[in-house]
């Protein structure tokens, strides 16, 4: 028993159908339209535009390739600079600026004799455009003849335009010649290398020991003066008596 055409359930494709005259006619029409299309030659302006594009591509593509090769070669240096910038950012992160406060601040300058000085402080507070209040200030001063001085205190006031530094509480001055001075306060003229105080001071050094009610120190001129009544103990006072002292002692014994 054979199936009738109506009972045939096999899939059918339209492109395999027997009547393809319509589709062939469409294809023939498209082909004729393509042959009938007239192509015009480009005008001089279009040719110039194409020529400029080709010239640009001729130089741009090799330049781009060279830039890529250069970036590959320079990448280690770029990476090194990036790491340096990260280190600098970490260092800057240590400086916190909140309401005019700054930690680990550094101020540098030159005096009238072109000697360098540097002031550091654990905490600073900006009071206006000129005054800076300091906590735990430390001043390092370069002196003539490659010598130096180091002075620190618990509190201080730095006037930037005037180049003055006023120190209070536990002021300690040390110079590389061995001079050590302690007192409650000191005023510094950084521009002229002058340090002075009207409070008591205890000084020790190669000369001996000195207690006084004040002092004046001109580090450029090499002048050290102590003011007010005080106690002086020189190093040679503890040594053997001089010839004049021995003669005085012998004369006193003879008179007896």
PDB file of C-alpha atoms in Angstrom:
ATOM      1  CA  UNK A   1       0.000   0.000   0.000  1.00  0.00           C
ATOM      2  CA  UNK A   2       1.477   3.360  -1.059  1.00  0.00           C
ATOM      3  CA  UNK A   3       1.006   6.655   0.740  1.00  0.00           C
ATOM      4  CA  UNK A   4      -0.916   9.336  -1.105  1.00  0.00           C
ATOM      5  CA  UNK A   5       0.605  12.805  -1.625  1.00  0.00           C
ATOM      6  CA  UNK A   6      -1.676  14.120   1.077  1.00  0.00           C
ATOM      7  CA  UNK A   7      -0.308  11.635   3.600  1.00  0.00           C
ATOM      8  CA  UNK A   8       3.370  12.462   2.810  1.00  0.00           C
ATOM      9  CA  UNK A   9       4.816  14.079   5.967  1.00  0.00           C
ATOM     10  CA  UNK A  10       8.445  14.315   4.862  1.00  0.00           C
ATOM     11  CA  UNK A  11      10.028  17.800   5.163  1.00  0.00           C
ATOM     12  CA  UNK A  12      10.054  19.852   1.999  1.00  0.00           C
ATOM     13  CA  UNK A  13      12.396  22.729   0.919  1.00  0.00           C
ATOM     14  CA  UNK A  14      11.241  25.608  -1.176  1.00  0.00           C
ATOM     15  CA  UNK A  15      14.564  25.937  -2.997  1.00  0.00           C
ATOM     16  CA  UNK A  16      14.174  22.361  -4.266  1.00  0.00           C
ATOM     17  CA  UNK A  17      10.703  22.995  -5.504  1.00  0.00           C
ATOM     18  CA  UNK A  18      10.127  22.367  -9.153  1.00  0.00           C
ATOM     19  CA  UNK A  19       8.810  25.853  -9.897  1.00  0.00           C
ATOM     20  CA  UNK A  20      11.772  28.218  -9.508  1.00  0.00           C
ATOM     21  CA  UNK A  21      11.061  30.552 -12.344  1.00  0.00           C
ATOM     22  CA  UNK A  22      10.106  33.404 -10.059  1.00  0.00           C
ATOM     23  CA  UNK A  23      13.333  33.256  -8.037  1.00  0.00           C
ATOM     24  CA  UNK A  24      15.416  32.945 -11.186  1.00  0.00           C
ATOM     25  CA  UNK A  25      13.691  35.987 -12.618  1.00  0.00           C
ATOM     26  CA  UNK A  26      14.623  38.019  -9.507  1.00  0.00           C
ATOM     27  CA  UNK A  27      18.248  36.954  -9.716  1.00  0.00           C
ATOM     28  CA  UNK A  28      18.358  37.826 -13.407  1.00  0.00           C
ATOM     29  CA  UNK A  29      16.917  41.271 -12.663  1.00  0.00           C
ATOM     30  CA  UNK A  30      19.563  41.943 -10.019  1.00  0.00           C
ATOM     31  CA  UNK A  31      22.341  40.850 -12.347  1.00  0.00           C
ATOM     32  CA  UNK A  32      21.117  43.139 -15.132  1.00  0.00           C
ATOM     33  CA  UNK A  33      20.844  46.059 -12.720  1.00  0.00           C
ATOM     34  CA  UNK A  34      24.423  45.480 -11.656  1.00  0.00           C
ATOM     35  CA  UNK A  35      25.660  45.509 -15.264  1.00  0.00           C
ATOM     36  CA  UNK A  36      23.656  48.599 -16.082  1.00  0.00           C
ATOM     37  CA  UNK A  37      25.045  50.545 -13.127  1.00  0.00           C
ATOM     38  CA  UNK A  38      27.450  53.202 -14.332  1.00  0.00           C
ATOM     39  CA  UNK A  39      30.607  53.705 -12.213  1.00  0.00           C
ATOM     40  CA  UNK A  40      32.044  57.180 -12.391  1.00  0.00           C
ATOM     41  CA  UNK A  41      35.765  57.878 -12.010  1.00  0.00           C
ATOM     42  CA  UNK A  42      36.782  59.821  -8.851  1.00  0.00           C
ATOM     43  CA  UNK A  43      37.331  63.537  -9.288  1.00  0.00           C
ATOM     44  CA  UNK A  44      40.666  65.242  -8.415  1.00  0.00           C
ATOM     45  CA  UNK A  45      39.443  66.246  -4.974  1.00  0.00           C
ATOM     46  CA  UNK A  46      38.570  62.676  -4.060  1.00  0.00           C
ATOM     47  CA  UNK A  47      41.897  61.482  -5.422  1.00  0.00           C
ATOM     48  CA  UNK A  48      43.745  64.089  -3.348  1.00  0.00           C
ATOM     49  CA  UNK A  49      41.781  63.057  -0.251  1.00  0.00           C
ATOM     50  CA  UNK A  50      42.585  59.391  -0.808  1.00  0.00           C
ATOM     51  CA  UNK A  51      46.229  60.221  -1.438  1.00  0.00           C
ATOM     52  CA  UNK A  52      46.447  62.206   1.800  1.00  0.00           C
ATOM     53  CA  UNK A  53      44.818  59.360   3.734  1.00  0.00           C
ATOM     54  CA  UNK A  54      47.304  56.905   2.262  1.00  0.00           C
ATOM     55  CA  UNK A  55      50.212  59.219   3.118  1.00  0.00           C
ATOM     56  CA  UNK A  56      48.943  59.621   6.665  1.00  0.00           C
ATOM     57  CA  UNK A  57      48.554  55.874   7.082  1.00  0.00           C
ATOM     58  CA  UNK A  58      52.046  55.374   5.649  1.00  0.00           C
ATOM     59  CA  UNK A  59      53.573  57.389   8.518  1.00  0.00           C
ATOM     60  CA  UNK A  60      50.991  56.853  11.267  1.00  0.00           C
ATOM     61  CA  UNK A  61      51.070  53.070  11.285  1.00  0.00           C
ATOM     62  CA  UNK A  62      54.879  52.769  11.592  1.00  0.00           C
ATOM     63  CA  UNK A  63      54.855  55.549  14.183  1.00  0.00           C
ATOM     64  CA  UNK A  64      52.236  53.708  16.197  1.00  0.00           C
ATOM     65  CA  UNK A  65      54.264  50.519  15.997  1.00  0.00           C
ATOM     66  CA  UNK A  66      57.400  52.409  17.123  1.00  0.00           C
ATOM     67  CA  UNK A  67      55.504  53.943  20.040  1.00  0.00           C
ATOM     68  CA  UNK A  68      54.308  50.525  21.141  1.00  0.00           C
ATOM     69  CA  UNK A  69      57.838  49.115  20.960  1.00  0.00           C
ATOM     70  CA  UNK A  70      59.200  52.108  22.884  1.00  0.00           C
ATOM     71  CA  UNK A  71      56.551  51.700  25.590  1.00  0.00           C
ATOM     72  CA  UNK A  72      57.487  48.039  25.938  1.00  0.00           C
ATOM     73  CA  UNK A  73      61.173  48.939  26.259  1.00  0.00           C
ATOM     74  CA  UNK A  74      60.481  51.778  28.720  1.00  0.00           C
ATOM     75  CA  UNK A  75      58.032  49.864  30.869  1.00  0.00           C
ATOM     76  CA  UNK A  76      60.618  48.865  33.537  1.00  0.00           C
ATOM     77  CA  UNK A  77      61.557  52.531  34.022  1.00  0.00           C
ATOM     78  CA  UNK A  78      57.887  53.530  34.141  1.00  0.00           C
ATOM     79  CA  UNK A  79      57.252  50.859  36.747  1.00  0.00           C
ATOM     80  CA  UNK A  80      60.204  52.163  38.789  1.00  0.00           C
ATOM     81  CA  UNK A  81      58.831  55.716  38.672  1.00  0.00           C
ATOM     82  CA  UNK A  82      55.393  54.485  39.689  1.00  0.00           C
ATOM     83  CA  UNK A  83      56.885  52.723  42.699  1.00  0.00           C
ATOM     84  CA  UNK A  84      58.811  55.871  43.608  1.00  0.00           C
ATOM     85  CA  UNK A  85      55.615  57.904  43.409  1.00  0.00           C
ATOM     86  CA  UNK A  86      53.905  55.417  45.688  1.00  0.00           C
ATOM     87  CA  UNK A  87      56.733  55.780  48.197  1.00  0.00           C
ATOM     88  CA  UNK A  88      56.426  59.570  47.978  1.00  0.00           C
ATOM     89  CA  UNK A  89      52.685  59.352  48.523  1.00  0.00           C
ATOM     90  CA  UNK A  90      53.222  57.160  51.567  1.00  0.00           C
ATOM     91  CA  UNK A  91      55.690  59.716  52.932  1.00  0.00           C
ATOM     92  CA  UNK A  92      53.216  62.519  52.272  1.00  0.00           C
ATOM     93  CA  UNK A  93      50.510  60.506  53.990  1.00  0.00           C
ATOM     94  CA  UNK A  94      52.532  60.885  57.187  1.00  0.00           C
ATOM     95  CA  UNK A  95      51.926  64.619  56.991  1.00  0.00           C
ATOM     96  CA  UNK A  96      48.404  65.229  58.193  1.00  0.00           C
ATOM     97  CA  UNK A  97      46.969  68.684  57.693  1.00  0.00           C
ATOM     98  CA  UNK A  98      43.890  69.210  59.854  1.00  0.00           C
ATOM     99  CA  UNK A  99      42.719  72.698  60.812  1.00  0.00           C
ATOM    100  CA  UNK A 100      46.184  74.161  60.174  1.00  0.00           C
ATOM    101  CA  UNK A 101      48.027  71.362  61.999  1.00  0.00           C
ATOM    102  CA  UNK A 102      50.894  69.500  60.401  1.00  0.00           C
ATOM    103  CA  UNK A 103      53.090  66.676  61.632  1.00  0.00           C
ATOM    104  CA  UNK A 104      56.835  66.293  60.969  1.00  0.00           C
ATOM    105  CA  UNK A 105      57.135  69.689  59.299  1.00  0.00           C
ATOM    106  CA  UNK A 106      60.497  70.956  57.998  1.00  0.00           C
ATOM    107  CA  UNK A 107      61.475  74.604  57.387  1.00  0.00           C
ATOM    108  CA  UNK A 108      64.733  75.576  55.673  1.00  0.00           C
ATOM    109  CA  UNK A 109      66.381  78.913  55.084  1.00  0.00           C
ATOM    110  CA  UNK A 110      69.612  80.915  54.759  1.00  0.00           C
ATOM    111  CA  UNK A 111      70.983  83.492  57.158  1.00  0.00           C
ATOM    112  CA  UNK A 112      72.659  86.760  56.246  1.00  0.00           C
ATOM    113  CA  UNK A 113      75.958  84.906  55.688  1.00  0.00           C
ATOM    114  CA  UNK A 114      74.458  82.272  53.361  1.00  0.00           C
ATOM    115  CA  UNK A 115      74.635  79.595  56.059  1.00  0.00           C
ATOM    116  CA  UNK A 116      71.899  77.006  56.008  1.00  0.00           C
ATOM    117  CA  UNK A 117      69.542  76.425  58.902  1.00  0.00           C
ATOM    118  CA  UNK A 118      66.767  73.865  59.262  1.00  0.00           C
ATOM    119  CA  UNK A 119      63.874  73.723  61.727  1.00  0.00           C
ATOM    120  CA  UNK A 120      61.870  70.562  62.340  1.00  0.00           C
ATOM    121  CA  UNK A 121      58.941  69.968  64.683  1.00  0.00           C
ATOM    122  CA  UNK A 122      56.805  67.033  65.666  1.00  0.00           C
ATOM    123  CA  UNK A 123      53.591  69.076  65.361  1.00  0.00           C
ATOM    124  CA  UNK A 124      53.056  72.572  63.958  1.00  0.00           C
ATOM    125  CA  UNK A 125      50.044  74.871  63.891  1.00  0.00           C
ATOM    126  CA  UNK A 126      49.813  77.732  61.391  1.00  0.00           C
ATOM    127  CA  UNK A 127      48.687  80.954  63.060  1.00  0.00           C
ATOM    128  CA  UNK A 128      48.159  83.318  60.165  1.00  0.00           C
ATOM    129  CA  UNK A 129      50.461  83.805  57.173  1.00  0.00           C
ATOM    130  CA  UNK A 130      53.621  84.382  59.279  1.00  0.00           C
ATOM    131  CA  UNK A 131      53.458  82.720  62.702  1.00  0.00           C
ATOM    132  CA  UNK A 132      53.882  78.960  63.212  1.00  0.00           C
ATOM    133  CA  UNK A 133      53.515  77.358  66.650  1.00  0.00           C
ATOM    134  CA  UNK A 134      55.839  74.394  67.140  1.00  0.00           C
ATOM    135  CA  UNK A 135      55.762  71.342  69.397  1.00  0.00           C
ATOM    136  CA  UNK A 136      59.149  69.713  70.092  1.00  0.00           C
ATOM    137  CA  UNK A 137      61.071  72.040  67.752  1.00  0.00           C
ATOM    138  CA  UNK A 138      64.672  71.281  66.774  1.00  0.00           C
ATOM    139  CA  UNK A 139      66.928  73.778  64.966  1.00  0.00           C
ATOM    140  CA  UNK A 140      70.144  72.778  63.200  1.00  0.00           C
ATOM    141  CA  UNK A 141      72.312  75.756  62.283  1.00  0.00           C
ATOM    142  CA  UNK A 142      75.397  75.859  60.087  1.00  0.00           C
ATOM    143  CA  UNK A 143      78.100  78.166  61.401  1.00  0.00           C
ATOM    144  CA  UNK A 144      81.302  79.612  59.978  1.00  0.00           C
ATOM    145  CA  UNK A 145      84.275  77.301  59.554  1.00  0.00           C
ATOM    146  CA  UNK A 146      82.134  74.217  58.911  1.00  0.00           C
ATOM    147  CA  UNK A 147      80.945  74.203  62.537  1.00  0.00           C
ATOM    148  CA  UNK A 148      77.350  73.740  63.621  1.00  0.00           C
ATOM    149  CA  UNK A 149      74.917  74.210  66.489  1.00  0.00           C
ATOM    150  CA  UNK A 150      71.919  72.163  67.586  1.00  0.00           C
ATOM    151  CA  UNK A 151      69.149  73.588  69.774  1.00  0.00           C
ATOM    152  CA  UNK A 152      65.858  72.048  70.886  1.00  0.00           C
ATOM    153  CA  UNK A 153      62.962  72.757  73.244  1.00  0.00           C
ATOM    154  CA  UNK A 154      59.479  71.584  74.169  1.00  0.00           C
ATOM    155  CA  UNK A 155      57.646  74.494  72.529  1.00  0.00           C
ATOM    156  CA  UNK A 156      58.462  77.256  70.088  1.00  0.00           C
ATOM    157  CA  UNK A 157      57.155  80.022  67.838  1.00  0.00           C
ATOM    158  CA  UNK A 158      58.665  80.471  64.381  1.00  0.00           C
ATOM    159  CA  UNK A 159      58.144  83.768  62.544  1.00  0.00           C
ATOM    160  CA  UNK A 160      58.853  82.934  58.923  1.00  0.00           C
ATOM    161  CA  UNK A 161      59.218  86.429  57.466  1.00  0.00           C
ATOM    162  CA  UNK A 162      61.301  87.779  60.357  1.00  0.00           C
ATOM    163  CA  UNK A 163      63.356  84.556  60.609  1.00  0.00           C
ATOM    164  CA  UNK A 164      63.080  84.454  64.390  1.00  0.00           C
ATOM    165  CA  UNK A 165      62.538  81.448  66.656  1.00  0.00           C
ATOM    166  CA  UNK A 166      61.338  81.779  70.263  1.00  0.00           C
ATOM    167  CA  UNK A 167      61.847  78.656  72.382  1.00  0.00           C
ATOM    168  CA  UNK A 168      60.321  77.762  75.765  1.00  0.00           C
ATOM    169  CA  UNK A 169      60.645  74.902  78.264  1.00  0.00           C
ATOM    170  CA  UNK A 170      63.765  72.748  78.506  1.00  0.00           C
ATOM    171  CA  UNK A 171      65.883  74.629  75.992  1.00  0.00           C
ATOM    172  CA  UNK A 172      69.118  72.748  75.247  1.00  0.00           C
ATOM    173  CA  UNK A 173      71.862  74.188  73.035  1.00  0.00           C
ATOM    174  CA  UNK A 174      74.842  72.132  71.900  1.00  0.00           C
ATOM    175  CA  UNK A 175      77.692  73.252  69.661  1.00  0.00           C
ATOM    176  CA  UNK A 176      80.303  71.083  68.020  1.00  0.00           C
ATOM    177  CA  UNK A 177      83.044  72.811  70.064  1.00  0.00           C
ATOM    178  CA  UNK A 178      81.674  71.034  73.161  1.00  0.00           C
ATOM    179  CA  UNK A 179      79.579  73.881  74.589  1.00  0.00           C
ATOM    180  CA  UNK A 180      76.328  72.733  76.232  1.00  0.00           C
ATOM    181  CA  UNK A 181      73.757  75.211  77.575  1.00  0.00           C
ATOM    182  CA  UNK A 182      70.478  74.557  79.401  1.00  0.00           C
ATOM    183  CA  UNK A 183      67.749  77.018  80.273  1.00  0.00           C
ATOM    184  CA  UNK A 184      63.980  77.620  80.311  1.00  0.00           C
ATOM    185  CA  UNK A 185      63.848  79.922  77.271  1.00  0.00           C
ATOM    186  CA  UNK A 186      65.831  81.367  74.385  1.00  0.00           C
ATOM    187  CA  UNK A 187      65.236  83.790  71.521  1.00  0.00           C
ATOM    188  CA  UNK A 188      66.986  83.201  68.213  1.00  0.00           C
ATOM    189  CA  UNK A 189      67.597  85.584  65.337  1.00  0.00           C
ATOM    190  CA  UNK A 190      68.237  83.035  62.610  1.00  0.00           C
ATOM    191  CA  UNK A 191      69.175  85.680  60.072  1.00  0.00           C
ATOM    192  CA  UNK A 192      71.999  87.129  62.217  1.00  0.00           C
ATOM    193  CA  UNK A 193      73.021  83.905  64.080  1.00  0.00           C
ATOM    194  CA  UNK A 194      72.251  85.481  67.458  1.00  0.00           C
ATOM    195  CA  UNK A 195      70.812  83.648  70.511  1.00  0.00           C
ATOM    196  CA  UNK A 196      69.833  85.462  73.722  1.00  0.00           C
ATOM    197  CA  UNK A 197      67.944  84.781  76.928  1.00  0.00           C
ATOM    198  CA  UNK A 198      66.973  86.735  80.065  1.00  0.00           C
ATOM    199  CA  UNK A 199      66.340  83.579  82.099  1.00  0.00           C
ATOM    200  CA  UNK A 200      68.852  81.609  84.124  1.00  0.00           C
ATOM    201  CA  UNK A 201      71.250  79.395  82.212  1.00  0.00           C
ATOM    202  CA  UNK A 202      73.696  76.646  83.059  1.00  0.00           C
ATOM    203  CA  UNK A 203      76.567  76.257  80.602  1.00  0.00           C
ATOM    204  CA  UNK A 204      79.377  73.752  80.357  1.00  0.00           C
ATOM    205  CA  UNK A 205      82.193  73.525  77.872  1.00  0.00           C
ATOM    206  CA  UNK A 206      85.935  73.615  77.321  1.00  0.00           C
ATOM    207  CA  UNK A 207      86.087  76.822  79.397  1.00  0.00           C
ATOM    208  CA  UNK A 208      84.497  75.180  82.446  1.00  0.00           C
ATOM    209  CA  UNK A 209      81.069  75.754  84.028  1.00  0.00           C
ATOM    210  CA  UNK A 210      78.944  78.875  84.205  1.00  0.00           C
ATOM    211  CA  UNK A 211      75.648  79.713  85.924  1.00  0.00           C
ATOM    212  CA  UNK A 212      74.127  83.086  85.137  1.00  0.00           C
ATOM    213  CA  UNK A 213      70.817  84.962  84.875  1.00  0.00           C
ATOM    214  CA  UNK A 214      71.045  85.382  81.123  1.00  0.00           C
ATOM    215  CA  UNK A 215      73.321  85.202  78.131  1.00  0.00           C
ATOM    216  CA  UNK A 216      74.025  86.667  74.695  1.00  0.00           C
ATOM    217  CA  UNK A 217      75.602  84.523  71.985  1.00  0.00           C
ATOM    218  CA  UNK A 218      76.691  85.899  68.606  1.00  0.00           C
ATOM    219  CA  UNK A 219      77.775  82.768  66.785  1.00  0.00           C
ATOM    220  CA  UNK A 220      79.072  84.571  63.698  1.00  0.00           C
ATOM    221  CA  UNK A 221      81.288  86.979  65.663  1.00  0.00           C
ATOM    222  CA  UNK A 222      82.278  84.334  68.221  1.00  0.00           C
ATOM    223  CA  UNK A 223      80.971  86.323  71.218  1.00  0.00           C
ATOM    224  CA  UNK A 224      79.550  84.642  74.340  1.00  0.00           C
ATOM    225  CA  UNK A 225      78.455  86.894  77.197  1.00  0.00           C
ATOM    226  CA  UNK A 226      76.733  85.966  80.459  1.00  0.00           C
ATOM    227  CA  UNK A 227      74.656  88.578  82.288  1.00  0.00           C
ATOM    228  CA  UNK A 228      73.684  89.068  85.913  1.00  0.00           C
ATOM    229  CA  UNK A 229      75.282  87.558  88.994  1.00  0.00           C
ATOM    230  CA  UNK A 230      76.321  83.961  88.692  1.00  0.00           C
ATOM    231  CA  UNK A 231      78.888  81.324  89.463  1.00  0.00           C
ATOM    232  CA  UNK A 232      81.930  80.644  87.304  1.00  0.00           C
ATOM    233  CA  UNK A 233      84.146  77.590  87.598  1.00  0.00           C
ATOM    234  CA  UNK A 234      86.935  77.449  85.075  1.00  0.00           C
ATOM    235  CA  UNK A 235      88.707  74.246  84.171  1.00  0.00           C
ATOM    236  CA  UNK A 236      92.122  75.672  85.177  1.00  0.00           C
ATOM    237  CA  UNK A 237      90.750  76.459  88.662  1.00  0.00           C
ATOM    238  CA  UNK A 238      90.803  72.739  89.435  1.00  0.00           C
ATOM    239  CA  UNK A 239      94.356  72.235  88.157  1.00  0.00           C
ATOM    240  CA  UNK A 240      97.723  72.905  89.804  1.00  0.00           C
ATOM    241  CA  UNK A 241      98.273  76.538  90.888  1.00  0.00           C
ATOM    242  CA  UNK A 242     100.024  78.844  88.511  1.00  0.00           C
ATOM    243  CA  UNK A 243     103.447  80.408  89.169  1.00  0.00           C
ATOM    244  CA  UNK A 244     101.870  83.651  90.390  1.00  0.00           C
ATOM    245  CA  UNK A 245      99.575  81.748  92.730  1.00  0.00           C
ATOM    246  CA  UNK A 246     102.519  79.763  94.122  1.00  0.00           C
ATOM    247  CA  UNK A 247     104.512  82.975  94.704  1.00  0.00           C
ATOM    248  CA  UNK A 248     101.552  84.512  96.521  1.00  0.00           C
ATOM    249  CA  UNK A 249     101.207  81.421  98.666  1.00  0.00           C
ATOM    250  CA  UNK A 250     104.964  81.392  99.463  1.00  0.00           C
ATOM    251  CA  UNK A 251     104.875  85.106 100.278  1.00  0.00           C
ATOM    252  CA  UNK A 252     101.996  84.598 102.616  1.00  0.00           C
ATOM    253  CA  UNK A 253     103.883  81.806 104.429  1.00  0.00           C
ATOM    254  CA  UNK A 254     107.036  83.955 104.696  1.00  0.00           C
ATOM    255  CA  UNK A 255     105.139  86.858 106.243  1.00  0.00           C
ATOM    256  CA  UNK A 256     103.774  84.487 108.831  1.00  0.00           C
TER     257      UNK A 256
END
